[in-house]
Structures are given as structure tokens and as C-alpha cells.
XYZ file of N, CA and C in Angstrom:
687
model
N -71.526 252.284 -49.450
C -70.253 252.991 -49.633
C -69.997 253.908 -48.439
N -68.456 253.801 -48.251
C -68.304 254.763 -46.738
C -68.367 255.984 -47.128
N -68.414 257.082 -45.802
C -68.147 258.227 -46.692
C -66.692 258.659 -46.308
N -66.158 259.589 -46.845
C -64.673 260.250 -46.782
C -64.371 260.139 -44.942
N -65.333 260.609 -44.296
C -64.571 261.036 -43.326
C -65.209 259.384 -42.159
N -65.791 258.278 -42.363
C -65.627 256.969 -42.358
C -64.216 256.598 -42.727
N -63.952 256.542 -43.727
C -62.876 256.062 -43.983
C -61.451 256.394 -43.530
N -61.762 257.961 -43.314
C -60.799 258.351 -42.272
C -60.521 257.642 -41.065
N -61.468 257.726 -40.067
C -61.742 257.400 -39.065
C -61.753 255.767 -38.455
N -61.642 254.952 -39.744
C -61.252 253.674 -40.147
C -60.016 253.623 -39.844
N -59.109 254.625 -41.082
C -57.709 254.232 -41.390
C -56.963 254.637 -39.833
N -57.834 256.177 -39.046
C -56.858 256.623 -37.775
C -56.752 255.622 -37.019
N -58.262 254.549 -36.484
C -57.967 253.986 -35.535
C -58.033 252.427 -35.731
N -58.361 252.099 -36.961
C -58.232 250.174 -36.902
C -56.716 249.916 -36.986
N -56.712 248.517 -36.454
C -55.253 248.267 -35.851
C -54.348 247.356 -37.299
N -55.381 247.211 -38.184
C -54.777 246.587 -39.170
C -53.982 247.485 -40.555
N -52.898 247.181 -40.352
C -52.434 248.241 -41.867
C -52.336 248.108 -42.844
N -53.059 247.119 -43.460
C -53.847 246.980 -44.693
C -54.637 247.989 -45.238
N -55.805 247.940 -43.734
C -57.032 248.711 -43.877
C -56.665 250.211 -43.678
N -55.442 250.736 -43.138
C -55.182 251.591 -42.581
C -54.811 252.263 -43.716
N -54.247 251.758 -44.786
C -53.418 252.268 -45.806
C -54.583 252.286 -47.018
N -55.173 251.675 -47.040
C -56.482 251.631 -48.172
C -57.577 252.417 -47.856
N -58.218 252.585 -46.095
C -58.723 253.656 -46.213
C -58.320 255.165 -46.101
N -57.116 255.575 -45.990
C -56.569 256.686 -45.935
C -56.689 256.816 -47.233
N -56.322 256.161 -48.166
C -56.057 256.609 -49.604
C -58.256 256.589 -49.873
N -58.455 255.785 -49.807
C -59.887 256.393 -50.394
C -60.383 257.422 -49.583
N -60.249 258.115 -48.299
C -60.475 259.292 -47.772
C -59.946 260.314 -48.693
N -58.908 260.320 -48.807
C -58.302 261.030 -49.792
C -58.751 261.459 -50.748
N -58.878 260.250 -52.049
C -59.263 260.213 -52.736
C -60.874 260.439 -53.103
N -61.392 260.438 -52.187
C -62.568 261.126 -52.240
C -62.754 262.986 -51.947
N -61.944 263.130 -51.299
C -61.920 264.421 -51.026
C -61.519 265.598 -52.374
N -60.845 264.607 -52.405
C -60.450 265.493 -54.136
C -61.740 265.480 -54.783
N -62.525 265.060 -54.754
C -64.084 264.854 -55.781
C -64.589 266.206 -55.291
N -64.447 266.018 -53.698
C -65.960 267.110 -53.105
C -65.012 268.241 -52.453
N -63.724 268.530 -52.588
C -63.261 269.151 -52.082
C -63.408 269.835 -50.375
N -63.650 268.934 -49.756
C -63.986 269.243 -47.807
C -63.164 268.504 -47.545
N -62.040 269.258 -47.076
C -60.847 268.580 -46.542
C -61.082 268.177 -45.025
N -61.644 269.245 -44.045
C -61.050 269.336 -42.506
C -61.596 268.035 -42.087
N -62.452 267.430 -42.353
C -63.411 266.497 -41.266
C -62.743 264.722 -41.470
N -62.303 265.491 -42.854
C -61.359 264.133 -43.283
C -59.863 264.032 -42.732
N -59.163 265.288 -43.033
C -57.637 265.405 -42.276
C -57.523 265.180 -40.880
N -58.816 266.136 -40.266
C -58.356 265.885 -38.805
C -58.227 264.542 -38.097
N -58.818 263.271 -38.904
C -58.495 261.924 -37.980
C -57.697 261.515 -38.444
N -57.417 261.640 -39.641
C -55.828 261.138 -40.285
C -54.699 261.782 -39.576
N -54.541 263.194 -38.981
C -53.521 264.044 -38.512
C -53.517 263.683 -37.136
N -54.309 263.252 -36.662
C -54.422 262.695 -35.027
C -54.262 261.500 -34.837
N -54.701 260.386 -35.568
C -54.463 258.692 -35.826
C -53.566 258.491 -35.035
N -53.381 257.366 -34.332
C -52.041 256.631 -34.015
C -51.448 255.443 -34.652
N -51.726 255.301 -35.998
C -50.875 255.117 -36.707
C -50.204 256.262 -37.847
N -48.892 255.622 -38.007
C -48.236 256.390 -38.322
C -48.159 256.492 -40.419
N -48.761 255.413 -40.770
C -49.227 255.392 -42.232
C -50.607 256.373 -42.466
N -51.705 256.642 -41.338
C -52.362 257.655 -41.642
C -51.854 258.641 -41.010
N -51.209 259.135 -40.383
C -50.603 260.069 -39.936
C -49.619 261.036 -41.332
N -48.986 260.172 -41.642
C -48.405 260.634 -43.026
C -49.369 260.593 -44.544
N -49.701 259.760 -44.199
C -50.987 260.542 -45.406
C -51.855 261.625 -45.002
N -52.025 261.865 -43.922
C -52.466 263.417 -43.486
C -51.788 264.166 -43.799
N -50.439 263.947 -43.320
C -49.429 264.786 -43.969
C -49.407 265.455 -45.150
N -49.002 264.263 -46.087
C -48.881 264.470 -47.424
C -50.100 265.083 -47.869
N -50.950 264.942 -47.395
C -52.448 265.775 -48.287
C -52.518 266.946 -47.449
N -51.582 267.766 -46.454
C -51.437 269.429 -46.297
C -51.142 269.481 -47.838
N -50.009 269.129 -48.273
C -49.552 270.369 -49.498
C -50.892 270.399 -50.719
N -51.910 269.257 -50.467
C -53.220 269.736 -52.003
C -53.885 270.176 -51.495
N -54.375 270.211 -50.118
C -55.255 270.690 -49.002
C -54.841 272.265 -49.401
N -53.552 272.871 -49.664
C -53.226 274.069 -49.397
C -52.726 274.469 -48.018
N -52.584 273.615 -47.094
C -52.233 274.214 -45.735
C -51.141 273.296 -45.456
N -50.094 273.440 -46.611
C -48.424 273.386 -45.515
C -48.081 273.765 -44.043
N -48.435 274.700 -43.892
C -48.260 275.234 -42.655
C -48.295 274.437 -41.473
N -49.618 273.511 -41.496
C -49.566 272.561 -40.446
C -48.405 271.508 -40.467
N -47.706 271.254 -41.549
C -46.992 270.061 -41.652
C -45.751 270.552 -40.611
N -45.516 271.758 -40.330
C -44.289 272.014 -39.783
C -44.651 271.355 -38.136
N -45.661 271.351 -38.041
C -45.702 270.689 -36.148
C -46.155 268.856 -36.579
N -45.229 268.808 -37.585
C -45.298 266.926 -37.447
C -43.739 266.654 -38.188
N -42.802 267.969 -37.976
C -41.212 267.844 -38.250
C -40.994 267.281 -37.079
N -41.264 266.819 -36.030
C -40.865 266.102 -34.668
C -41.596 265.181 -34.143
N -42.544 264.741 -35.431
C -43.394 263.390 -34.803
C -42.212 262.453 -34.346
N -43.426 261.422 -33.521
C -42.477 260.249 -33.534
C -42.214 259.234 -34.246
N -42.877 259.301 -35.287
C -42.160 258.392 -36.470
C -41.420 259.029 -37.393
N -40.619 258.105 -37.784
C -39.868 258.439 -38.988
C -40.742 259.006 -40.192
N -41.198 258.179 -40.813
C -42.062 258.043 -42.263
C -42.971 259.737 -42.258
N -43.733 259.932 -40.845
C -44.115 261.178 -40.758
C -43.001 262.049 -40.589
N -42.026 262.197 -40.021
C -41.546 263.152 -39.938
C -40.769 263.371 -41.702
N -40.255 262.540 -42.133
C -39.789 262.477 -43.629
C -41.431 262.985 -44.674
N -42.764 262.564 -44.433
C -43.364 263.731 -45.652
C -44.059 264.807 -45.096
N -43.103 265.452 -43.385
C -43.677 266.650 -43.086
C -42.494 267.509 -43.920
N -41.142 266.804 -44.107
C -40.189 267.386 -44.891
C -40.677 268.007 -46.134
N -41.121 266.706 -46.541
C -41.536 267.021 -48.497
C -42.518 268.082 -48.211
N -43.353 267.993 -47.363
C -44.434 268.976 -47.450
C -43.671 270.243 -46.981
N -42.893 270.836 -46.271
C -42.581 271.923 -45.965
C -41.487 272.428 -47.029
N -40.735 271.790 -47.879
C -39.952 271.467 -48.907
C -40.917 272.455 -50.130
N -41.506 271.700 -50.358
C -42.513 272.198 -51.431
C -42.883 273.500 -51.427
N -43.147 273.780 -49.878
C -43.810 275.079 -49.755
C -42.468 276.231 -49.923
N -41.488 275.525 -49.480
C -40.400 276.749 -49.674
C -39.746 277.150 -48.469
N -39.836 276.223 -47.426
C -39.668 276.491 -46.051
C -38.027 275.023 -46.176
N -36.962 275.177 -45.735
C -36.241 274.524 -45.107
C -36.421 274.077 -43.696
N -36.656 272.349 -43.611
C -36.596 271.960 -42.631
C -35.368 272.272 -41.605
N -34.161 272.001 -41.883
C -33.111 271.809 -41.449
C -33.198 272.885 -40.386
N -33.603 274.394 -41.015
C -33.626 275.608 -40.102
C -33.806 275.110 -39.399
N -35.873 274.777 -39.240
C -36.528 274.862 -38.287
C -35.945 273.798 -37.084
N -35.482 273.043 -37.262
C -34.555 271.497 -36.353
C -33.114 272.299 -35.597
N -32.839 272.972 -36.184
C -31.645 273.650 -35.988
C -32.017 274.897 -34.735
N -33.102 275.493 -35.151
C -33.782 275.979 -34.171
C -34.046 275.758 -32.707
N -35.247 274.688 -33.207
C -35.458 273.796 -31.947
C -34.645 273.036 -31.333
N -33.864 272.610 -31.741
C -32.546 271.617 -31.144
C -31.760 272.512 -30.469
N -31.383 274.012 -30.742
C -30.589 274.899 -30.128
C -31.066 275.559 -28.519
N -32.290 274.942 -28.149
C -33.080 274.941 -27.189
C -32.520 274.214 -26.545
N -31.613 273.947 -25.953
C -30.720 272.369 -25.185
C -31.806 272.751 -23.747
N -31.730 273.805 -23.201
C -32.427 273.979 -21.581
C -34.207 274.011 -21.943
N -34.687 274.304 -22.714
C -35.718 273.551 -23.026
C -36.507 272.719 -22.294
N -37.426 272.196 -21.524
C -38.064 271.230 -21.462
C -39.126 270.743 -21.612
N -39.776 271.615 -22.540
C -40.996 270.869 -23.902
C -39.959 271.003 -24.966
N -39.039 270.622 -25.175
C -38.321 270.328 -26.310
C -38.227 268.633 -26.883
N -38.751 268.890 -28.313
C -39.973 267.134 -28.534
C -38.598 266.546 -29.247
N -38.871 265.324 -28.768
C -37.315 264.235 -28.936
C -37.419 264.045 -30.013
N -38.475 264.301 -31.143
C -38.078 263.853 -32.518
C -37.581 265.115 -32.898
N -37.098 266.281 -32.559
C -36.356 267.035 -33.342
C -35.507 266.734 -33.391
N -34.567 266.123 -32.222
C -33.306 265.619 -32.582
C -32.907 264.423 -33.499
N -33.520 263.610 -33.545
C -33.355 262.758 -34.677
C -33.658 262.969 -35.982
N -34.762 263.967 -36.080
C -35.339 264.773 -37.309
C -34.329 265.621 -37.717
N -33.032 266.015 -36.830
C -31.966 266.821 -37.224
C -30.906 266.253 -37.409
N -30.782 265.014 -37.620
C -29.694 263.574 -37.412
C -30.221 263.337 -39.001
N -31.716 263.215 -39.219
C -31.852 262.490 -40.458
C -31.735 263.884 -41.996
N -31.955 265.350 -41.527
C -31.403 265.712 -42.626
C -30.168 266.785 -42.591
N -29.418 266.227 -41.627
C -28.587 267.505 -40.688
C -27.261 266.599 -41.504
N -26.090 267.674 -41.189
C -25.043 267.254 -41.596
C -23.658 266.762 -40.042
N -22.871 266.584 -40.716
C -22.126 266.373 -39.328
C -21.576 267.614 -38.031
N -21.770 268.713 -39.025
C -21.239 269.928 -38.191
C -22.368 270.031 -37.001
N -23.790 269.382 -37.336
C -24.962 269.502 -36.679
C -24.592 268.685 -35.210
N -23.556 267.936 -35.169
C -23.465 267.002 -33.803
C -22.923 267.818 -32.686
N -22.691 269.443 -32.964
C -22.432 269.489 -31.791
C -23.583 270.238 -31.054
N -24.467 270.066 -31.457
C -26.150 270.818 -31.445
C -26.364 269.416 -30.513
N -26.625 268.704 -30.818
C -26.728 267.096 -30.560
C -26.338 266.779 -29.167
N -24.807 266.826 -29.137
C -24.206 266.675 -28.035
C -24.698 267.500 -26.760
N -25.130 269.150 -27.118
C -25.861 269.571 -25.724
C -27.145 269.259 -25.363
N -27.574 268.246 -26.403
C -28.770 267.519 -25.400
C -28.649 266.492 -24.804
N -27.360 265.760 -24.791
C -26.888 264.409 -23.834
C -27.544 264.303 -22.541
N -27.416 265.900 -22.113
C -28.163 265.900 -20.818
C -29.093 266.823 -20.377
N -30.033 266.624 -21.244
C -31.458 267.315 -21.374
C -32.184 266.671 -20.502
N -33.334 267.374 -19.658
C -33.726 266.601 -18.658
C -34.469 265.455 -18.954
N -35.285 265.552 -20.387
C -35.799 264.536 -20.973
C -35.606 263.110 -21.252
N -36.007 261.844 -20.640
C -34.892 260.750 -21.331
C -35.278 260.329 -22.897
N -36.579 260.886 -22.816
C -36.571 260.956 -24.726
C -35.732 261.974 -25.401
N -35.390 262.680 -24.862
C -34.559 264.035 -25.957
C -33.385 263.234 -25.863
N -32.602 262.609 -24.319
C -31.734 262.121 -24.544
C -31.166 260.867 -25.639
N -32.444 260.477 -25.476
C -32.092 258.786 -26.123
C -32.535 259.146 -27.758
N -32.837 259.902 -28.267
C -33.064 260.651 -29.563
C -31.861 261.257 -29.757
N -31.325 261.979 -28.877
C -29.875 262.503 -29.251
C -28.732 261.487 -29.070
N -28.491 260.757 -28.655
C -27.613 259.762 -29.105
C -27.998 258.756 -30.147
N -29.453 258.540 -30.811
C -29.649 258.113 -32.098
C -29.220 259.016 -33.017
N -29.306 260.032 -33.061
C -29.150 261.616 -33.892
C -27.311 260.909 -34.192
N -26.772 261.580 -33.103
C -25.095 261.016 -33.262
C -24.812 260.142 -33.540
N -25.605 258.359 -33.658
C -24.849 257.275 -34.164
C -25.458 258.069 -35.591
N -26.738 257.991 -36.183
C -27.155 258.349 -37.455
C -26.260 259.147 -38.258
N -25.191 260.355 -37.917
C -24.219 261.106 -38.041
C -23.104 260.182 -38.155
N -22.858 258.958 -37.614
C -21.593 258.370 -37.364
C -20.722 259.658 -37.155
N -21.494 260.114 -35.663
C -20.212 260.855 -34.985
C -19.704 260.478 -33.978
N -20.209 259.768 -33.100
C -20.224 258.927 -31.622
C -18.664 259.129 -31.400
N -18.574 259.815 -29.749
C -17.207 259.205 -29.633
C -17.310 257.983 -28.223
N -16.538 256.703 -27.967
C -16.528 256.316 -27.214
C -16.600 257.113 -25.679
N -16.025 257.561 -25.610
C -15.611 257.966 -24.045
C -16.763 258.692 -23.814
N -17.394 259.798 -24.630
C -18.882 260.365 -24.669
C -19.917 259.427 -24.440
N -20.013 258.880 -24.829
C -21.191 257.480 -24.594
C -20.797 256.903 -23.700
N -19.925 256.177 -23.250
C -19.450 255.245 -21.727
C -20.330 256.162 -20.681
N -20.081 257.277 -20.456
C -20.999 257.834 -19.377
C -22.280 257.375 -19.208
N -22.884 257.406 -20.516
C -24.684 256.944 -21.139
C -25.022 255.775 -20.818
N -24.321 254.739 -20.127
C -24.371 253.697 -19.204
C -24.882 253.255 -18.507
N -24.949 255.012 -18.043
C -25.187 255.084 -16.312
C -26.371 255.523 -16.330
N -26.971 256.093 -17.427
C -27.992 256.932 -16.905
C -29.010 256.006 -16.967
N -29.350 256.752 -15.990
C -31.237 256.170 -15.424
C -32.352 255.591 -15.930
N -32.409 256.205 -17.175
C -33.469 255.747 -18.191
C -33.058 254.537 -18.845
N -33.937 253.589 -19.217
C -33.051 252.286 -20.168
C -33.222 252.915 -21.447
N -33.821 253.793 -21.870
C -34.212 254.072 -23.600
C -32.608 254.757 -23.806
N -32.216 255.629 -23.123
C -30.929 255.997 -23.133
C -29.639 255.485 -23.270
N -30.100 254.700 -22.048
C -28.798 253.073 -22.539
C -28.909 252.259 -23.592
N -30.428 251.734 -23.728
C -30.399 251.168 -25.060
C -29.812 252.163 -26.671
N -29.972 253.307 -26.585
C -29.213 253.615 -27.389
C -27.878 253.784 -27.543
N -27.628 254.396 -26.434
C -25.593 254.361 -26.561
C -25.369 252.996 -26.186
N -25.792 251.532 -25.884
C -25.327 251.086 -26.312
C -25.597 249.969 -27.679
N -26.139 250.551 -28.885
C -26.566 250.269 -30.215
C -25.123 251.435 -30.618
N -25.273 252.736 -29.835
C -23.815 253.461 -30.755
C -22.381 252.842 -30.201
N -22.231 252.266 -29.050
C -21.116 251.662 -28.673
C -20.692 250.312 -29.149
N -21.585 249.419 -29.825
C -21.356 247.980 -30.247
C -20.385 247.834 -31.292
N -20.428 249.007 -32.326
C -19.142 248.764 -33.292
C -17.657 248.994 -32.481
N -17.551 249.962 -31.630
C -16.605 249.651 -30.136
C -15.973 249.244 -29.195
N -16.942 248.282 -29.086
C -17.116 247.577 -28.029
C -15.679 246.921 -27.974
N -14.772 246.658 -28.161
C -14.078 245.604 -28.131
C -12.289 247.238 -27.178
N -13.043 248.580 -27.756
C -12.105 249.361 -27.366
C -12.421 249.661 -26.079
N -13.042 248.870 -24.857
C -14.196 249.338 -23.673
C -13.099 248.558 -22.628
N -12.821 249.422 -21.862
C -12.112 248.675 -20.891
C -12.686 247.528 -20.286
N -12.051 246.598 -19.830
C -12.621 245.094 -19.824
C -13.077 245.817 -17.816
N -12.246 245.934 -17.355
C -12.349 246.790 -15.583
C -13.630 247.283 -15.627
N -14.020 248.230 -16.726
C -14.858 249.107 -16.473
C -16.368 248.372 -17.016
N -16.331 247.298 -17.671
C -17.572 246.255 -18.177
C -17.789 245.249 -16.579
N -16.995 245.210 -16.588
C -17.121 244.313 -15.283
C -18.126 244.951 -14.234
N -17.530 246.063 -14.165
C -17.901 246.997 -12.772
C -19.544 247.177 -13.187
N -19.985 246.941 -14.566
C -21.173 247.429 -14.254
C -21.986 245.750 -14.658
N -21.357 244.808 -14.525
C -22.534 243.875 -14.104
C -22.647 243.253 -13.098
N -21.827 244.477 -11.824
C -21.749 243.987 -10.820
C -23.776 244.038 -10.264
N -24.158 243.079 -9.833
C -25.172 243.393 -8.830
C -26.147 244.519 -8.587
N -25.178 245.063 -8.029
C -25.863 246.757 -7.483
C -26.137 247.804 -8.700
N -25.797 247.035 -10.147
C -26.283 248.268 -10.627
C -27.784 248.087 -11.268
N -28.405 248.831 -11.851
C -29.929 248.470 -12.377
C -29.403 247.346 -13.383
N -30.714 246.709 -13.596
C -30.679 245.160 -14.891
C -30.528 246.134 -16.144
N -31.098 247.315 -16.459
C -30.665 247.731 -17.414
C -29.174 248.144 -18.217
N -28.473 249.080 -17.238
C -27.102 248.800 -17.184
C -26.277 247.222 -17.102
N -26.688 245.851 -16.375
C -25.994 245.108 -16.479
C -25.930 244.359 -17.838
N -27.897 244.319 -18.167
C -27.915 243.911 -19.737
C -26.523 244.245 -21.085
N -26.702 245.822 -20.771
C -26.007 246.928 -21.369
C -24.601 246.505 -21.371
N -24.229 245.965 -20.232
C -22.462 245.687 -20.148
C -22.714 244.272 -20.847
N -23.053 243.375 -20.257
C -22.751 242.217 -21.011
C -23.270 242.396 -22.580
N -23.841 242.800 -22.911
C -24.130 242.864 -24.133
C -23.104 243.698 -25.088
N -22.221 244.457 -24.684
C -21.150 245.333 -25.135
C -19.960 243.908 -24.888
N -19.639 243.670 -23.977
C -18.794 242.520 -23.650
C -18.809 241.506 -24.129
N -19.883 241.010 -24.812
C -20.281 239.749 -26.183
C -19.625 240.748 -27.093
N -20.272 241.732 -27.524
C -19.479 242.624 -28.802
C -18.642 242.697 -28.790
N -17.392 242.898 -28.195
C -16.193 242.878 -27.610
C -15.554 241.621 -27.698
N -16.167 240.456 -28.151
C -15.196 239.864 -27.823
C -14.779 238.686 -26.650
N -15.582 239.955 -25.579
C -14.398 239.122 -23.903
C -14.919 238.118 -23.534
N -14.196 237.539 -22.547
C -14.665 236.153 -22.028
C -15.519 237.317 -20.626
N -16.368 237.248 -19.884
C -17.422 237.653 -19.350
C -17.266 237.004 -18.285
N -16.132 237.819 -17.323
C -15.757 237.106 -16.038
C -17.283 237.796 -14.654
N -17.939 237.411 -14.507
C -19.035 238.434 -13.571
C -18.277 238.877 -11.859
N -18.711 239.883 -11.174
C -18.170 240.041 -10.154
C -18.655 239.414 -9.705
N -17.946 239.082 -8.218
C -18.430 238.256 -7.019
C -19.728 238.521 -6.557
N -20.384 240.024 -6.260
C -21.714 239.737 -5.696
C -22.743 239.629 -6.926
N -22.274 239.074 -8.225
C -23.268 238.821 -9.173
C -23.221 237.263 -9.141
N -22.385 236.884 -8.816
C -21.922 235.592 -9.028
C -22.924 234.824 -7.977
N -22.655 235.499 -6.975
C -23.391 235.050 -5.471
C -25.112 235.185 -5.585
N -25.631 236.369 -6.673
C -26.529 236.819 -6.632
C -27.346 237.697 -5.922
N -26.512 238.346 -4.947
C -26.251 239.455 -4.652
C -27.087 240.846 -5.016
């Protein structure tokens, strides 16, 4: 038989999530017997998966130490960041503040990209304009988290995102354009063109033609794309 903090150490780092999810729960579940939490939480709270990661979670609030759950309101998963909620919930603490907080940090730059989406998933719409001053956070994760934040809001405005095109990072583009595709068809046909011209990065050209299928258009390419250029 393993012991508790085996099974931990199972669920943090084997790659299968079967095992990942069965030994977290018997870590667990053993701990409740002998009551020694730390040796067991700490590989569940560090894991890189994100099913023991949230069962670390969730066992702050019997553990007694909520407190920690508030620095996994900006993990990068979803599932964790949703039972660092319940866990800070319970204790009597509003998430929303603490997101509202950190998100109001726009100049920031240890400012962690899951707050903004963590403030998209329990934030309301008045929250997008918190959102919007991280468009251009130096981060391209804060960025590309804050334009998930705003489609999640269904606040997106076209002409706000067309800029997000351009930028540098592809995680950025890949998101505005996932918020531009219901759009797409309102995108100037001039201005799709121009960016599968050649000279711009493959990420941006992906980005246009792929808005330009959404749209609708027939997908005339410029001349030095044509040429290959």
C-alpha cells in the first residue's frame, strides 16, 4: 500500500489522468485518517497537472488554510482557478475583489494573465473596461487573456480588436481573432487583404485568411503573396 504522500507525488507528476485523479483522491483520503496535511498538499499544489492542482486546492478549505487558495485565483487553468473560488468563497473572502484589484494594475508587469480571465469568468460586464487597459500590457499573456476576458463578457468591439492583428505575439492574435470570427464578415475586405500580403508575419496572414473564410469573401491574395514573395 502507498503511503499518502506516494500517492501524492504519483497524482503531481504521472502523465496519465486516470492515475492522476485516483491518486489525488486517495492522498486525500488518507490524510483525513492521520490528519498530516503539508507533505501531502505540497505536491498536489505544485503538480503540473491541473486535476491535482485543484484537488490541492479544494483540500485548503479541510486542511484549514484557505488562505493559500487565494495565490491559485490566477492559475493557469480554468478548473483551478474555479475551486480556488469555492475555496476563498467559503472562507468569506470575495474573489471578484481580489481580480478587480489585480487587474487594476494595467502598468504592472508581474501582473499574472490568469487574473484577467479569472475576472472575465466571475466579473460582470461593467468589468470590461478594467480589461480593455490591459490590451496593451507589456505581457503577451496578460494581453491574450484580456481579449479572452472580453470575448467571455461578449463585449468585443470590432474596431478594438482589428488593431490585435498586428500585434507581435501569435497567442494575441489567436485570440482576437476567435473574438473577431462572429464579425468577420463586417472586416473590410481592403484591410484583410493587406494583411496576407507577404511581408507580414505567417501569424497575422493565417489570422486574415482565416477571418476572410468567416466572412464569407472570395480570398483574392496580393501580388507579392501570389508571387511568393
Amino acid at each position: 500500500m502507498l503511503s499518502p504522500v506516494r500517492f501524492a507525488r504519483t497524482a503531481a507528476w504521472d502523465d496519465d489522468v486516470i492515475v492522476q485523479e485516483l491518486c489525488a483522491e486517495a492522498a486525500l483520503a488518507a490524510v483525513r485518517e492521520d490528519g498530516d496535511v503539508d507533505d501531502v498538499l505540497e505536491p498536489l499544489l505544485a503538480a503540473r497537472s491541473p486535476r491535482a492542482r485543484s484537488a490541492g486546492v479544494t483540500a485548503l478549505r479541510r486542511a484549514g488554510r484557505p488562505g493559500r487558495a487565494l495565490g491559485f485565483l490566477a492559475d493557469r487553468s480554468a478548473v483551478v482557478r474555479a475551486c480556488a473560488r469555492y475555496v476563498v468563497r467559503q472562507h468569506g473572502t470575495d474573489p471578484l475583489i481580489w481580480y478587480r484589484q489585480v487587474c487594476a494594475r494595467a502598468a504592472d508587469p508581474a501582473l499574472p494573465p490568469g487574473a484577467a480571465i479569472g475576472l472575465a469568468e466571475c466579473g460582470e460586464r461593467a468589468d470590461a473596461e478594467t480589461l480593455r487597459s490591459l490590451l496593451s500590457h507589456s505581457a503577451p499573456a496578460v494581453r491574450a487573456r484580456a481579449v479572452a476576458g472580453l470575448r467571455t463578457l461578449d463585449v468585443t468591439v470590432v474596431e478594438e480588436l482589428r488593431l490585435l492583428i498586428d500585434d507581435p505575439a501569435p497567442g494575441v492574435v489567436r485570440e482576437a481573432t476567435l473574438a473577431l470570427l462572429p464579425s468577420a464578415a463586417l472586416l473590410p475586405e481592403a484591410w484583410l487583404t493587406e494583411r496576407l500580403s507577404a511581408r507580414r508575419p505567417r501569424h497575422v496572414r493565417v489570422a486574415a485568411l482565416r477571418l476572410a473564410k468567416a466572412g464569407g469573401r472570395v480570398v483574392r491574395l496580393p501580388v507579392d503573396a501570389e508571387r511568393g514573395c
